[in-house]
Each structure stands twice: as structure tokens, then as C-alpha cells.
Coordinates of C-alpha atoms in Angstrom, one line a residue:
M1 CA -26.3 25.2 26.7
H2 CA -27.1 25.3 23.0
I3 CA -24.6 23.4 20.8
S4 CA -24.4 24.6 17.2
A5 CA -24.9 22.2 14.3
A6 CA -21.4 22.9 13.1
L7 CA -19.9 21.9 16.5
Q8 CA -22.1 18.8 16.7
L9 CA -20.9 17.7 13.2
A10 CA -17.2 18.4 14.2
A11 CA -17.7 16.5 17.4
L12 CA -19.3 13.6 15.5
I13 CA -16.3 13.2 13.2
T14 CA -13.8 13.6 16.0
A15 CA -15.7 11.0 18.1
G16 CA -15.6 8.6 15.2
F17 CA -11.9 9.0 14.9
L18 CA -11.4 8.4 18.6
A19 CA -13.5 5.3 18.5
Q20 CA -11.5 3.9 15.6
W21 CA -8.2 4.7 17.2
L22 CA -9.3 3.1 20.5
A23 CA -10.4 0.0 18.7
W24 CA -7.0 -0.2 17.0
R25 CA -5.2 0.2 20.3
V26 CA -7.2 -2.5 22.2
R27 CA -7.6 -4.7 19.1
L28 CA -11.4 -4.9 19.3
P29 CA -14.0 -4.2 16.6
A30 CA -14.6 -0.4 16.3
I31 CA -18.4 -1.0 16.2
V32 CA -18.6 -1.4 19.9
F33 CA -17.0 1.9 20.7
L34 CA -18.9 3.7 18.0
L35 CA -22.3 2.5 19.3
V36 CA -21.3 3.3 22.9
I37 CA -20.3 6.8 22.0
G38 CA -23.5 7.3 20.1
L39 CA -25.6 6.1 23.1
V40 CA -23.7 8.4 25.5
L41 CA -23.8 11.5 23.2
G42 CA -27.5 10.9 22.3
P43 CA -29.9 9.2 24.8
A44 CA -27.6 9.6 27.8
L45 CA -26.4 13.2 27.6
G46 CA -28.7 14.6 24.9
W47 CA -25.7 16.4 23.2
L48 CA -26.3 14.9 19.8
D49 CA -29.5 15.0 17.9
P50 CA -28.8 13.9 14.3
E51 CA -32.2 14.7 12.9
A52 CA -32.1 18.2 14.4
V53 CA -28.6 18.7 12.9
L54 CA -29.4 17.4 9.4
G55 CA -33.1 18.1 9.2
E56 CA -34.7 16.6 6.1
L57 CA -31.3 15.5 4.9
F58 CA -31.0 12.9 7.6
F59 CA -32.8 10.1 5.8
P60 CA -31.1 10.7 2.4
V61 CA -27.7 10.9 4.1
V62 CA -28.3 7.6 5.9
S63 CA -29.6 6.0 2.7
L64 CA -26.7 7.1 0.5
G65 CA -24.2 6.2 3.2
V66 CA -25.6 2.6 3.4
A67 CA -25.5 2.4 -0.4
I68 CA -21.8 3.2 -0.5
I69 CA -21.0 0.8 2.3
L70 CA -22.9 -2.0 0.6
F71 CA -21.2 -1.3 -2.8
E72 CA -17.8 -1.3 -1.2
G73 CA -18.5 -4.7 0.5
A74 CA -19.9 -6.2 -2.7
A75 CA -16.9 -5.0 -4.7
T76 CA -14.7 -7.3 -2.7
L77 CA -16.7 -10.4 -3.5
R78 CA -15.0 -12.3 -6.3
L79 CA -16.5 -15.5 -7.6
R80 CA -13.0 -17.1 -8.0
D81 CA -12.7 -16.9 -4.2
V82 CA -16.1 -18.6 -3.7
R83 CA -15.2 -21.4 -6.2
G84 CA -12.0 -22.2 -4.3
L85 CA -13.6 -22.5 -0.9
Q86 CA -14.3 -25.7 0.8
G87 CA -17.8 -27.0 0.8
T88 CA -18.1 -26.0 4.4
V89 CA -18.0 -22.3 3.6
V90 CA -20.4 -22.6 0.8
R91 CA -22.9 -24.4 3.0
L92 CA -22.4 -21.9 5.8
V93 CA -23.4 -19.0 3.5
T94 CA -26.3 -20.8 2.0
L95 CA -27.9 -23.5 4.2
G96 CA -26.4 -22.0 7.3
A97 CA -27.6 -18.5 6.5
L98 CA -31.2 -19.8 5.9
V99 CA -31.1 -21.8 9.1
T100 CA -29.9 -18.8 11.0
M101 CA -32.4 -16.5 9.5
G102 CA -35.3 -18.9 10.2
L103 CA -34.3 -19.6 13.9
L104 CA -33.8 -15.9 14.6
A105 CA -37.1 -15.2 13.1
V106 CA -38.7 -17.7 15.4
A107 CA -36.9 -16.2 18.4
A108 CA -38.0 -12.6 17.4
H109 CA -41.6 -13.7 17.0
Y110 CA -42.0 -15.7 20.2
I111 CA -39.6 -13.7 22.5
A112 CA -40.2 -10.2 21.3
G113 CA -43.7 -10.7 19.9
L114 CA -42.9 -9.3 16.5
S115 CA -45.1 -10.2 13.6
W116 CA -43.9 -12.9 11.3
G117 CA -43.0 -10.4 8.6
L118 CA -40.9 -8.2 11.0
A119 CA -39.4 -11.3 12.6
A120 CA -38.3 -12.6 9.2
L121 CA -36.7 -9.2 8.4
F122 CA -34.9 -9.3 11.8
G123 CA -33.6 -12.8 10.9
A124 CA -32.4 -11.7 7.5
L125 CA -30.6 -8.6 8.9
T126 CA -28.8 -10.6 11.7
C127 CA -27.9 -13.8 9.8
V128 CA -24.7 -12.0 8.6
T129 CA -21.3 -11.8 10.4
G130 CA -18.8 -9.6 8.6
P131 CA -15.1 -9.2 8.0
T132 CA -14.7 -6.0 9.9
V133 CA -15.8 -7.7 13.2
I134 CA -14.3 -11.2 12.4
A135 CA -10.8 -10.0 11.6
P136 CA -10.0 -8.4 15.0
I137 CA -11.2 -11.5 16.8
L138 CA -9.1 -13.8 14.6
R139 CA -6.0 -11.7 15.0
T140 CA -6.4 -11.9 18.8
V141 CA -7.3 -15.6 19.0
R142 CA -5.1 -17.0 16.2
P143 CA -7.0 -20.2 15.6
N144 CA -5.5 -22.8 13.2
V145 CA -5.6 -22.0 9.5
R146 CA -8.7 -24.1 8.7
I147 CA -10.8 -22.3 11.3
A148 CA -9.5 -18.9 10.3
N149 CA -10.2 -19.5 6.6
V150 CA -13.7 -20.7 7.2
L151 CA -14.6 -17.8 9.4
R152 CA -12.9 -15.2 7.3
W153 CA -14.5 -16.2 4.0
E154 CA -17.9 -16.8 5.6
G155 CA -17.8 -13.2 6.7
I156 CA -16.7 -11.8 3.3
V157 CA -19.2 -13.9 1.3
I158 CA -22.3 -13.6 3.5
D159 CA -22.3 -9.8 3.8
P160 CA -23.8 -9.1 0.3
I161 CA -26.0 -12.3 0.6
G162 CA -27.4 -11.0 3.9
A163 CA -28.0 -7.6 2.4
L164 CA -29.9 -9.2 -0.5
L165 CA -32.0 -11.3 1.8
A166 CA -32.9 -8.2 3.9
V167 CA -33.9 -6.2 0.8
L168 CA -36.1 -9.1 -0.4
V169 CA -37.8 -9.7 2.9
Y170 CA -38.3 -6.0 3.4
E171 CA -40.2 -5.8 0.1
I172 CA -42.4 -8.7 1.2
V173 CA -43.1 -6.9 4.6
R174 CA -43.7 -3.6 2.9
N175 CA -46.0 -4.9 0.2
G176 CA -47.6 -7.7 2.0
Q177 CA -50.9 -5.9 2.7
G178 CA -52.1 -5.6 -0.9
G179 CA -53.0 -8.2 -3.6
Q180 CA -50.3 -6.8 -5.9
S181 CA -47.4 -7.3 -3.4
W182 CA -45.8 -10.1 -5.3
L183 CA -46.0 -8.2 -8.5
V184 CA -44.4 -5.1 -6.9
F185 CA -41.8 -7.4 -5.2
G186 CA -40.9 -8.9 -8.6
E187 CA -40.7 -5.4 -10.2
T188 CA -38.4 -4.3 -7.4
V189 CA -36.0 -7.2 -7.8
L190 CA -36.0 -6.9 -11.6
V191 CA -35.4 -3.1 -11.6
G192 CA -32.6 -3.4 -9.0
S193 CA -30.9 -6.2 -10.8
V194 CA -31.1 -4.6 -14.3
V195 CA -30.2 -1.1 -13.2
G196 CA -27.2 -2.5 -11.2
A197 CA -26.0 -4.7 -14.1
V198 CA -26.3 -1.9 -16.7
S199 CA -24.6 0.6 -14.4
A200 CA -21.7 -1.8 -13.8
L201 CA -21.3 -2.6 -17.5
V202 CA -21.4 1.1 -18.5
L203 CA -18.9 2.1 -15.8
A204 CA -16.6 -0.9 -16.8
T205 CA -16.6 0.2 -20.4
L206 CA -15.7 3.8 -19.5
L207 CA -12.9 2.5 -17.2
R208 CA -11.5 -0.1 -19.6
R209 CA -11.4 2.3 -22.6
H210 CA -9.8 5.0 -20.4
W211 CA -12.6 7.5 -21.2
I212 CA -12.4 8.6 -17.5
P213 CA -8.9 9.9 -16.6
E214 CA -7.2 8.1 -13.7
F215 CA -7.5 11.1 -11.3
L216 CA -11.3 11.2 -11.8
Q217 CA -12.0 7.4 -11.6
T218 CA -12.8 7.3 -7.9
Y219 CA -14.9 10.4 -8.2
G220 CA -16.7 9.0 -11.3
T221 CA -17.3 5.7 -9.6
L222 CA -18.8 7.3 -6.5
S223 CA -21.1 9.4 -8.7
F224 CA -22.2 6.3 -10.6
V225 CA -22.9 4.4 -7.3
L226 CA -25.0 7.3 -5.9
F227 CA -26.8 7.9 -9.2
T228 CA -27.5 4.1 -9.6
F229 CA -29.0 4.0 -6.1
A230 CA -31.1 7.1 -6.5
G231 CA -32.2 6.2 -10.0
A232 CA -33.2 2.7 -9.2
N233 CA -35.3 4.0 -6.2
Q234 CA -37.0 6.4 -8.5
L235 CA -38.0 3.6 -10.9
A236 CA -39.0 1.1 -8.2
S237 CA -39.1 2.1 -4.6
E238 CA -36.4 0.4 -2.4
S239 CA -34.6 -1.2 -5.3
G240 CA -31.5 1.0 -4.9
L241 CA -29.7 -1.2 -2.3
L242 CA -30.1 -4.3 -4.5
A243 CA -28.9 -2.3 -7.5
V244 CA -25.6 -1.1 -5.9
T245 CA -25.0 -4.6 -4.5
V246 CA -25.4 -6.1 -7.9
M247 CA -23.3 -3.3 -9.4
G248 CA -20.4 -4.0 -7.0
M249 CA -20.5 -7.8 -7.5
I250 CA -20.4 -7.5 -11.3
L251 CA -17.5 -4.9 -11.3
A252 CA -15.5 -7.2 -9.0
N253 CA -15.8 -10.1 -11.4
I254 CA -15.1 -8.5 -14.8
K255 CA -11.8 -9.9 -16.0
G256 CA -9.1 -7.4 -16.7
L257 CA -10.8 -4.6 -14.8
A258 CA -8.6 -3.2 -12.1
I259 CA -10.7 -1.6 -9.4
E260 CA -8.4 -1.9 -6.5
E261 CA -7.6 1.8 -6.3
I262 CA -11.3 2.6 -6.5
V263 CA -12.0 0.1 -3.7
N264 CA -9.2 1.6 -1.6
F265 CA -10.7 5.0 -1.9
K266 CA -14.1 3.6 -1.0
E267 CA -12.6 2.0 2.1
N268 CA -11.4 5.3 3.4
L269 CA -14.8 6.8 2.6
S270 CA -16.6 3.9 4.2
T271 CA -14.6 4.2 7.4
L272 CA -15.8 7.8 7.7
L273 CA -19.3 6.9 6.8
I274 CA -19.4 3.8 9.1
S275 CA -18.1 5.9 12.0
G276 CA -20.6 8.7 11.5
L277 CA -23.6 6.5 10.7
F278 CA -23.1 4.2 13.7
I279 CA -22.8 7.1 16.1
M280 CA -25.8 8.9 14.6
L281 CA -27.9 5.8 14.5
A282 CA -27.1 5.0 18.1
A283 CA -27.6 8.6 19.2
R284 CA -31.1 8.4 17.6
M285 CA -32.0 5.3 19.7
P286 CA -35.3 6.0 21.4
W287 CA -35.0 6.5 25.1
P288 CA -36.4 5.0 27.2
L289 CA -36.4 1.8 25.1
P290 CA -39.6 0.2 24.1
P291 CA -41.1 -1.9 27.0
G292 CA -39.2 -5.1 27.6
A293 CA -36.5 -4.4 24.9
W294 CA -33.7 -5.0 27.4
W295 CA -34.7 -8.5 28.5
M296 CA -35.9 -9.4 24.9
G297 CA -32.5 -8.4 23.5
L298 CA -30.7 -10.5 26.1
A299 CA -32.9 -13.5 25.6
I300 CA -32.4 -13.3 21.8
L301 CA -28.6 -12.9 22.3
L302 CA -28.4 -16.1 24.4
F303 CA -30.7 -18.0 22.0
A304 CA -28.5 -16.9 19.0
Q305 CA -25.2 -17.7 20.8
F306 CA -26.1 -21.1 22.3
I307 CA -28.7 -22.5 19.9
V308 CA -28.9 -20.7 16.6
R309 CA -25.2 -20.6 15.7
P310 CA -24.4 -24.2 16.9
V311 CA -27.3 -25.6 15.0
S312 CA -26.4 -23.7 11.8
V313 CA -22.8 -24.8 12.0
W314 CA -23.7 -28.4 12.7
F315 CA -25.9 -28.6 9.6
S316 CA -23.3 -26.8 7.5
T317 CA -20.2 -28.7 8.6
V318 CA -21.4 -32.3 8.4
G319 CA -18.9 -34.2 6.3
G320 CA -16.7 -31.2 5.8
G321 CA -13.6 -32.7 7.2
L322 CA -13.4 -30.5 10.3
S323 CA -12.8 -32.0 13.7
W324 CA -15.3 -31.6 16.5
R325 CA -13.0 -29.1 18.2
E326 CA -12.8 -27.0 15.1
R327 CA -16.5 -27.1 14.6
A328 CA -17.0 -26.1 18.2
L329 CA -15.0 -22.9 17.9
I330 CA -16.6 -22.0 14.6
A331 CA -20.0 -22.5 16.3
W332 CA -19.0 -20.0 19.0
I333 CA -17.7 -17.1 16.7
A334 CA -20.3 -15.3 14.7
P335 CA -20.2 -11.5 15.6
R336 CA -22.7 -9.2 13.8
G337 CA -21.4 -6.0 12.3
I338 CA -21.8 -3.3 9.7
V339 CA -24.5 -4.6 7.4
A340 CA -26.8 -5.6 10.3
A341 CA -26.5 -2.2 12.0
A342 CA -26.7 0.0 9.0
V343 CA -29.5 -1.8 7.1
S344 CA -31.6 -2.4 10.1
A345 CA -31.6 1.3 11.0
L346 CA -32.4 2.2 7.4
F347 CA -35.4 -0.2 7.2
A348 CA -36.6 0.8 10.7
L349 CA -36.8 4.5 9.5
K350 CA -38.9 3.4 6.6
L351 CA -41.1 1.1 8.6
E352 CA -41.7 3.7 11.2
Q353 CA -43.0 6.1 8.6
Q354 CA -45.6 3.4 7.8
N355 CA -46.6 3.1 11.5
L356 CA -46.0 -0.7 11.3
A357 CA -46.6 -2.2 14.8
G358 CA -43.4 -3.5 16.4
S359 CA -41.0 -1.6 14.0
D360 CA -39.6 0.4 17.0
Y361 CA -38.1 -2.9 18.4
L362 CA -36.1 -3.7 15.2
V363 CA -33.1 -1.4 15.9
P364 CA -32.8 -2.0 19.7
L365 CA -32.9 -5.8 19.2
T366 CA -30.4 -5.7 16.3
F367 CA -28.0 -3.4 18.2
A368 CA -28.3 -5.6 21.3
L369 CA -27.3 -8.6 19.2
I370 CA -24.4 -6.7 17.6
I371 CA -23.0 -5.4 20.9
G372 CA -23.6 -8.7 22.7
T373 CA -22.0 -11.0 20.2
V374 CA -18.9 -8.8 19.6
V375 CA -18.2 -8.2 23.3
L376 CA -19.0 -11.8 24.4
Q377 CA -17.0 -13.5 21.7
S378 CA -14.1 -11.0 21.8
F379 CA -13.4 -11.9 25.4
T380 CA -14.2 -15.6 25.4
A381 CA -13.0 -16.9 22.0
G382 CA -9.4 -16.9 23.0
P383 CA -9.8 -19.0 26.2
L384 CA -12.1 -21.4 24.4
A385 CA -9.6 -21.9 21.5
R386 CA -6.9 -22.7 24.1
Y387 CA -9.2 -25.1 25.9
L388 CA -10.1 -26.8 22.6
K389 CA -6.4 -26.9 21.6
V390 CA -7.1 -25.4 18.1
L391 CA -4.7 -22.5 18.2
S392 CA -2.3 -22.2 15.3
P393 CA 1.4 -23.2 16.0
E394 CA 3.8 -20.5 16.9
P395 CA 3.9 -18.2 13.8
R396 CA 7.3 -18.3 12.2
G397 CA 6.4 -16.8 8.8
V398 CA 7.1 -13.3 7.4
L399 CA 4.9 -10.7 5.9
I400 CA 6.9 -8.7 3.3
V401 CA 5.5 -5.3 2.4
G402 CA 6.8 -4.6 -1.1
A403 CA 7.1 -6.8 -4.2
N404 CA 10.3 -5.3 -5.7
A405 CA 13.3 -7.4 -6.8
P406 CA 15.1 -7.5 -3.4
A407 CA 11.8 -8.4 -1.7
R408 CA 11.2 -11.2 -4.2
A409 CA 14.8 -12.5 -3.7
V410 CA 14.4 -12.6 0.1
A411 CA 11.0 -14.3 -0.2
K412 CA 12.4 -17.0 -2.5
A413 CA 15.3 -17.7 0.0
L414 CA 12.8 -17.9 2.9
I415 CA 10.3 -20.2 1.1
A416 CA 13.1 -22.5 0.1
Q417 CA 13.8 -23.1 3.8
G418 CA 10.1 -23.8 4.6
V419 CA 9.4 -20.4 6.1
P420 CA 5.9 -19.2 5.3
V421 CA 5.9 -15.9 3.4
R422 CA 3.3 -13.5 2.0
I423 CA 4.1 -10.5 -0.1
A424 CA 1.7 -7.5 0.0
D425 CA 2.0 -4.5 -2.2
D426 CA -0.3 -2.1 -4.2
D427 CA 2.1 -1.9 -7.1
W428 CA 0.5 -4.2 -9.8
F429 CA 3.6 -4.6 -11.9
D430 CA 5.7 -5.8 -9.0
V431 CA 3.0 -8.0 -7.7
R432 CA 2.6 -9.5 -11.2
A433 CA 6.3 -10.2 -11.3
A434 CA 6.1 -11.9 -7.9
R435 CA 3.2 -14.1 -9.1
M436 CA 5.2 -15.1 -12.1
D437 CA 7.8 -16.3 -9.6
N438 CA 5.0 -18.4 -7.9
L439 CA 5.3 -16.3 -4.7
P440 CA 2.3 -15.9 -2.4
T441 CA 1.0 -12.4 -2.9
W442 CA -1.8 -10.0 -1.8
Y443 CA -2.5 -7.1 -4.1
G444 CA -3.7 -3.9 -2.4
D445 CA -2.7 -1.4 0.3
P446 CA -1.2 -3.4 3.2
V447 CA -2.3 -0.9 5.8
S448 CA -5.9 -0.5 4.5
D449 CA -9.2 -1.6 6.0
R450 CA -9.4 -4.2 3.2
A451 CA -6.1 -5.7 4.3
E452 CA -7.5 -5.9 7.9
A453 CA -10.3 -8.0 6.6
D454 CA -8.8 -9.9 3.7
L455 CA -5.0 -10.2 4.1
D456 CA -4.3 -13.7 5.5
L457 CA -1.7 -13.5 8.3
S458 CA -2.1 -17.2 9.4
G459 CA 1.4 -18.5 10.3
L460 CA 3.1 -15.1 10.0
G461 CA 4.9 -13.6 13.0
Q462 CA 7.3 -11.0 11.6
L463 CA 7.2 -8.0 9.2
F464 CA 9.8 -7.0 6.7
A465 CA 8.9 -3.6 5.3
M466 CA 10.8 -3.6 2.0
S467 CA 8.8 -1.2 -0.1
A468 CA 10.6 1.6 -2.0
R469 CA 8.4 4.1 -0.3
R470 CA 9.5 5.2 3.2
E471 CA 6.1 6.4 4.2
L472 CA 4.5 3.0 3.4
N473 CA 7.2 1.2 5.4
N474 CA 6.7 3.5 8.4
L475 CA 3.0 3.0 8.3
A476 CA 3.3 -0.7 7.9
C477 CA 5.6 -0.9 10.9
V478 CA 3.2 1.1 13.1
H479 CA 0.2 -0.8 11.8
Y480 CA 1.6 -4.3 12.3
R481 CA 3.5 -3.6 15.6
S482 CA 0.4 -4.4 17.6
E483 CA -0.1 -7.5 15.5
F484 CA 3.4 -9.0 15.6
G485 CA 5.0 -7.2 18.5
R486 CA 7.4 -4.3 18.7
H487 CA 10.5 -6.6 18.3
A488 CA 9.2 -8.4 15.2
V489 CA 8.8 -5.6 12.7
Y490 CA 11.8 -4.4 10.6
E491 CA 12.1 -1.6 8.0
L492 CA 14.6 -1.7 5.2
A493 CA 16.5 1.6 4.9
I494 CA 15.8 3.8 1.9
R495 CA 18.9 5.5 0.9
E496 CA 20.6 6.4 -2.4
P497 CA 24.0 4.7 -3.0
G498 CA 26.7 6.7 -1.2
E499 CA 24.4 8.3 1.4
G500 CA 25.4 7.8 5.0
A501 CA 23.2 5.9 7.4
A502 CA 22.7 9.0 9.5
N503 CA 20.8 10.7 6.6
N504 CA 17.9 8.2 6.8
G505 CA 16.6 9.3 10.2
A506 CA 13.5 11.1 8.9
A507 CA 11.1 9.1 10.9
Q508 CA 13.0 8.1 14.1
G509 CA 9.9 8.5 16.2
I510 CA 8.0 5.6 14.6
Q511 CA 10.9 3.8 12.9
A512 CA 11.5 0.1 13.4
P513 CA 15.0 -1.4 13.5
Y514 CA 16.7 -1.4 10.2
L515 CA 16.3 -4.7 8.4
F516 CA 19.7 -6.3 7.6
G517 CA 21.5 -3.5 9.5
E518 CA 21.9 0.3 9.1
Q519 CA 24.3 0.1 6.2
V520 CA 22.0 -2.0 4.0
S521 CA 19.4 0.0 1.9
I522 CA 17.0 -1.0 -0.8
A523 CA 19.1 0.9 -3.4
M524 CA 22.2 -1.1 -2.4
L525 CA 20.3 -4.4 -2.7
H526 CA 18.9 -3.4 -6.1
E527 CA 22.4 -2.4 -7.3
R528 CA 24.1 -5.5 -6.1
L529 CA 21.5 -7.9 -7.5
Q530 CA 21.9 -6.2 -10.9
Q531 CA 25.6 -6.6 -10.6
G532 CA 25.3 -10.3 -10.2
W533 CA 25.3 -10.7 -6.4
R534 CA 23.2 -13.7 -5.2
I535 CA 21.4 -14.6 -2.0
K536 CA 22.9 -17.9 -1.0
T537 CA 22.1 -20.3 1.9
T538 CA 24.9 -22.2 3.6
R539 CA 24.9 -24.6 6.5
I540 CA 27.4 -23.8 9.2
T541 CA 29.3 -26.7 10.6
E542 CA 32.1 -27.4 13.1
T543 CA 34.6 -27.3 10.2
F544 CA 33.0 -24.6 8.2
G545 CA 32.2 -21.8 10.6
K546 CA 31.5 -18.1 10.4
D547 CA 35.1 -17.1 9.8
A548 CA 35.6 -19.7 7.0
F549 CA 32.4 -18.5 5.3
F550 CA 33.5 -14.8 5.2
A551 CA 37.0 -15.9 4.2
L552 CA 35.5 -17.8 1.2
Y553 CA 33.1 -15.1 0.1
G554 CA 34.8 -11.9 1.2
Q555 CA 34.2 -9.3 3.9
E556 CA 31.8 -7.4 1.7
T557 CA 29.3 -10.3 2.0
T558 CA 26.2 -9.1 3.7
P559 CA 24.5 -11.5 6.2
L560 CA 20.7 -11.3 6.1
L561 CA 19.4 -13.8 8.5
S562 CA 19.9 -17.3 10.0
L563 CA 17.8 -20.3 10.9
D564 CA 18.7 -22.1 14.1
D565 CA 18.5 -25.9 14.7
K566 CA 14.8 -25.5 15.6
E567 CA 14.1 -23.7 12.3
R568 CA 13.4 -20.4 14.1
L569 CA 14.2 -17.3 12.1
R570 CA 16.9 -14.9 13.4
V571 CA 17.0 -11.6 11.5
V572 CA 20.1 -9.5 11.2
A573 CA 19.0 -6.0 12.0
Q574 CA 19.9 -2.8 13.7
G575 CA 20.8 -3.8 17.3
K576 CA 20.6 -7.5 16.4
P577 CA 24.0 -8.8 15.2
L578 CA 24.5 -12.1 13.3
V579 CA 24.3 -15.1 15.6
L580 CA 25.6 -18.5 14.2
K581 CA 26.2 -21.9 15.7
P582 CA 27.1 -25.2 14.1
G583 CA 24.1 -26.8 12.4
W584 CA 22.4 -23.4 11.7
L585 CA 21.7 -22.0 8.2
L586 CA 23.1 -18.7 7.1
V587 CA 21.4 -16.7 4.4
A588 CA 23.6 -14.0 3.0
L589 CA 24.1 -11.7 -0.1
V590 CA 27.4 -12.8 -1.7
P591 CA 29.3 -11.3 -4.5
P592 CA 29.5 -12.9 -8.0
G593 CA 32.1 -15.3 -9.0
Q594 CA 31.8 -17.9 -6.2
Q595 CA 30.4 -21.3 -7.4
D596 CA 30.2 -23.6 -4.4
G597 CA 26.9 -25.2 -5.1
A598 CA 25.0 -23.3 -2.5
A599 CA 21.4 -22.4 -3.2
D600 CA 20.8 -19.3 -5.3
Y601 CA 17.7 -17.1 -4.8
S602 CA 18.3 -14.1 -6.9
A603 CA 15.3 -12.2 -8.3
K604 CA 15.2 -12.1 -12.1

């Protein structure tokens, strides 16, 4: 049966969505399902032929897609994050990356028989990990904070470094035949760096002077990225990837330039591109595979898992202050992801056009390493962490979505009692106010892909959705329900003063229990804080119990939460009434006028 090109494209987009959804449900990296779907639709069933669908546009589409993915990754790399990291992370992304690249090149040469040039390219492509595959593993395993920070930041920092290494090695491979190869290589690096830097500075000037209206900023940035990529390639072949990487890194580090909204847009676009590219690239996989590719891929996977990663981590963590147990788990977790798959396929397309011997092995070996490391480590990292006893303690902290005044007041009260808190919001003015109060914050969309990779949830076990936007609260509850559990996510009611509780049932199908009870809304909290009400913490004793507390402060006092004698947080919520015992702490919103010396955590 003939399948039209339109139906193949529609099926491709739908299959990408299903893979992303399935990955979210089972809490595994989406890349596994995307590649499997591509292999099934392509080589196995023959239903999807990307080159037949796109024709001559296939190569440009892949190239532009990779350019956007690399720019989006580079735009998240801020030098201040690198400067604040421990020496271990810096060594992992420098010395460790070089050791990994060299050992994988040796493996590819002696196991797969690739030339030294192709073997070095394979090593450069596969020395990266990546936040999109690290984050789901960390969320499932929950190692201690030091391990999580090392692995998370290694994945963020090494992605653009690996892309740069791959571009540089590719240029050596491509131009290694002629006497002018080093001159051409230098020209490529120079053009890519200069074009990327100039494009970044021009775009930054346009954005900072508001010469591009806000509603056109994401569109304008996208056009700049694509034009930079294509223009650099026109001046010096294959310099485009380097140019967009440099462009993203510079934009991310210009002071006073807010590109978070642009990055959020790029995340959504990157999700679509990643889904489509992985399926198309896997569907294009030659079948049958080149002779020996199966056992070669398995051998390289075992070599990478049991020799390359441990050696790299050993060299990088000497004297870093980590215990042998922590170093052992870090040495086990190194899944390959987006950059390795996308860039390897792009370079393989170019190398095949040059009829370079062995180039047909590049993609199968890279994909074998990606699938092998993700699957193996996803299922074994948890038991290994438990055996090594490096799991984080039971999470008792709170992720607060929303940085408005009530959220800040609640965060202050929690922090004062030693409860870990992190506030996440994409409203810059509220986030800035929270930072001025010295509250831990994360600026960005709390339900975005960037939050998946970058938002640190170490020690956090509950969600308070306190944003003024009902849709964001609902999405946050759904998003973090699989992370914290159905009974650990709460949503503050959004209701105007005077509205009844029954009027807030717009999203009953996905709604979490109302935070602080059905009668408490964000408007009420705002109003009472402005009227002088205060969040106070009081210890309940045998002589000063619950009844005495309400007798002192009045029946209008609103209990918010309590902490038991083991410092466990007990939230007052819909279906969860206030529970108090002698020795416990009560946190409540009390009316003005009472001066008993209790702690005061109002938000200014």
C-alpha cells in the first residue's frame, strides 16, 4: 500500500509525541523510544522513508534542525555556573572528556576497524553525556546532592564542548588528504568563531535597544540562528555548527540580556525537532547493518561502560573530596544523548557523500552506544546507588511554583525551620523580589524541558503550586505528580475575594488538593498580608495547646502547616485537616495586633 508523504509526516509528528509521552509516563529518556519507533517504522516495516518524503530537502532539514538544537543547548551554558562548580566537574569536562575521547577512539579503531580519523570523530561524538538523558536517571535514582550536582553540571557543560570537539575533528578528517588541510581547518574555525560572535553581538544590540518588538523576538532570534548557520557555511564549509554554538554561548553570558523567553520557545521547538530528527535518522538506518556492526557495537558499549568511564572518572576525581562510593556511582552513569545522535548522523551523511571507507559504521555504532548506555544505566543505577549507600535522605523540602508575596512568605517560614525550599517562576519581577529576600530561586518555566534538565530538586519532596495563574498551577501539579507522588502535590486556590469555593472547580479532572484548604485563596492571602496579617510559628506544648492558640489569636486564624517532632512537614490541605501534638510546631497566618514574640515571616 502506498503511503502519501503527507500521511508519513503526520505519522512522524504523532509518533514523536507518543514517544515523548511514554517517556514521561515511565520516567525514562525519550531518546530510547524515539529511536525504537524509527527503527520499527523504517528498517523493520518500511513504512517511513525520510529521504523519499523530503527529497533534496532532507539534508538541509537535518542540518538546520541540528543547528537549532546546538544553539539551544549552548544558550543554557553560563560561565558563572562553570566558575562556581567544584574542580571535579571542571576536570570531568576537560581532562575527562579528552580521556574518554581518546579511549573510545582506540576502541573504535581496534574493535570496529575504523581509520584513526573516523575513530577520533567517533570518540569526539560520544564523549558527551547530556542533561536530557541524565535528568530522568537522577530523578529516578535520587543520589546524594554531591553526586547529582556533579552529573547534572557535567551534562550541561560538556554538550557544547563535545559539539565543538566533533566539529574540529570532522574538519581534520575531511581535509586530511590535502596539504592545505590545516589552513582550511584554521579558516573554518576562524570563520565559525567570528560569524557566531558577530551575530550574537548584533542580535544582543537589537534586543537590548528594543529594536525588535517583544512578540517578534523569538521569531527574529530563530531567523538569526538559521541565517548565521547558513551564512557561515557559505563562507567556509562546515563552519555553521561552530558559529551557532559560539553564538548561543555568547548570548547566554551577556550581562543584562534576558533571553529566557527565547530559550523557552527554542525548547518547545527543539522538542519537536529532536523527536522528528531521531525518528527520521533511525528510520534511515541501513538494513541490514554493515557486517559485524552488532557485535562491534556491543563490544564498544562494554568497553565504554566498564573501562572508559571508570578511567575517566578516576583521573578527574582524584583529590576532589568525593568518597569512593560517590566516585563509583559517577563512574557508572554516563548516558549518551542528543548531541551524539544528531551530530553523528549529520557528519555521516556528509562523509558518505565523500565515499570515505568506514563512514557507514559511524551511525550504527553511535546509536548502539546511546541505546545501550541509556537502557543499561536507567535500570541498574538505582540498585547500585542503594548498594553503595549514596542515596539522598528522605526528601522533606518543598518546590514552590510562584514567587509572589504569599509564596515568599511561606518560603521564609519554611526555611526558618530548616525545611529546604526552592522557588520556581518565570515572572522576573517576582523572582527578583525573592532573590532580594535571599530565597533560593530558579528563573524559568517550571514545566519546561529546561526545568527537567536544570531545576535542582535535590532534597525536595512536595510541591506547593502558588502561582497566580491557574493553568500553570494545574500543569505543575500534573508535571510533578510523577516526581513527588500524587499525595505530595498541592494547588493554592485562585479565587477573587468573596467568591465561594465551589466556583473554583474549573479543572477538577487534574486538580490537586487545595493548599491550606478550600477556603484559602491566593487573593485572600495577598489581601491579608497587605492588611498586616503575619505568618507566625508557635510551638505547641502540654499547657499551650491547639485550643489555647486559637483562643489567643482568634478563630479567623488560618493554620497552614505543622512540623512534627521528627521535623516532618504536615500540610493543611483539602482533605487533610490540621494535626497537632505537644512538641510540634504550628505555622499559621494570624491577624495583626498580637505581639507574643513568635516568629514573623511576612513578605515585604
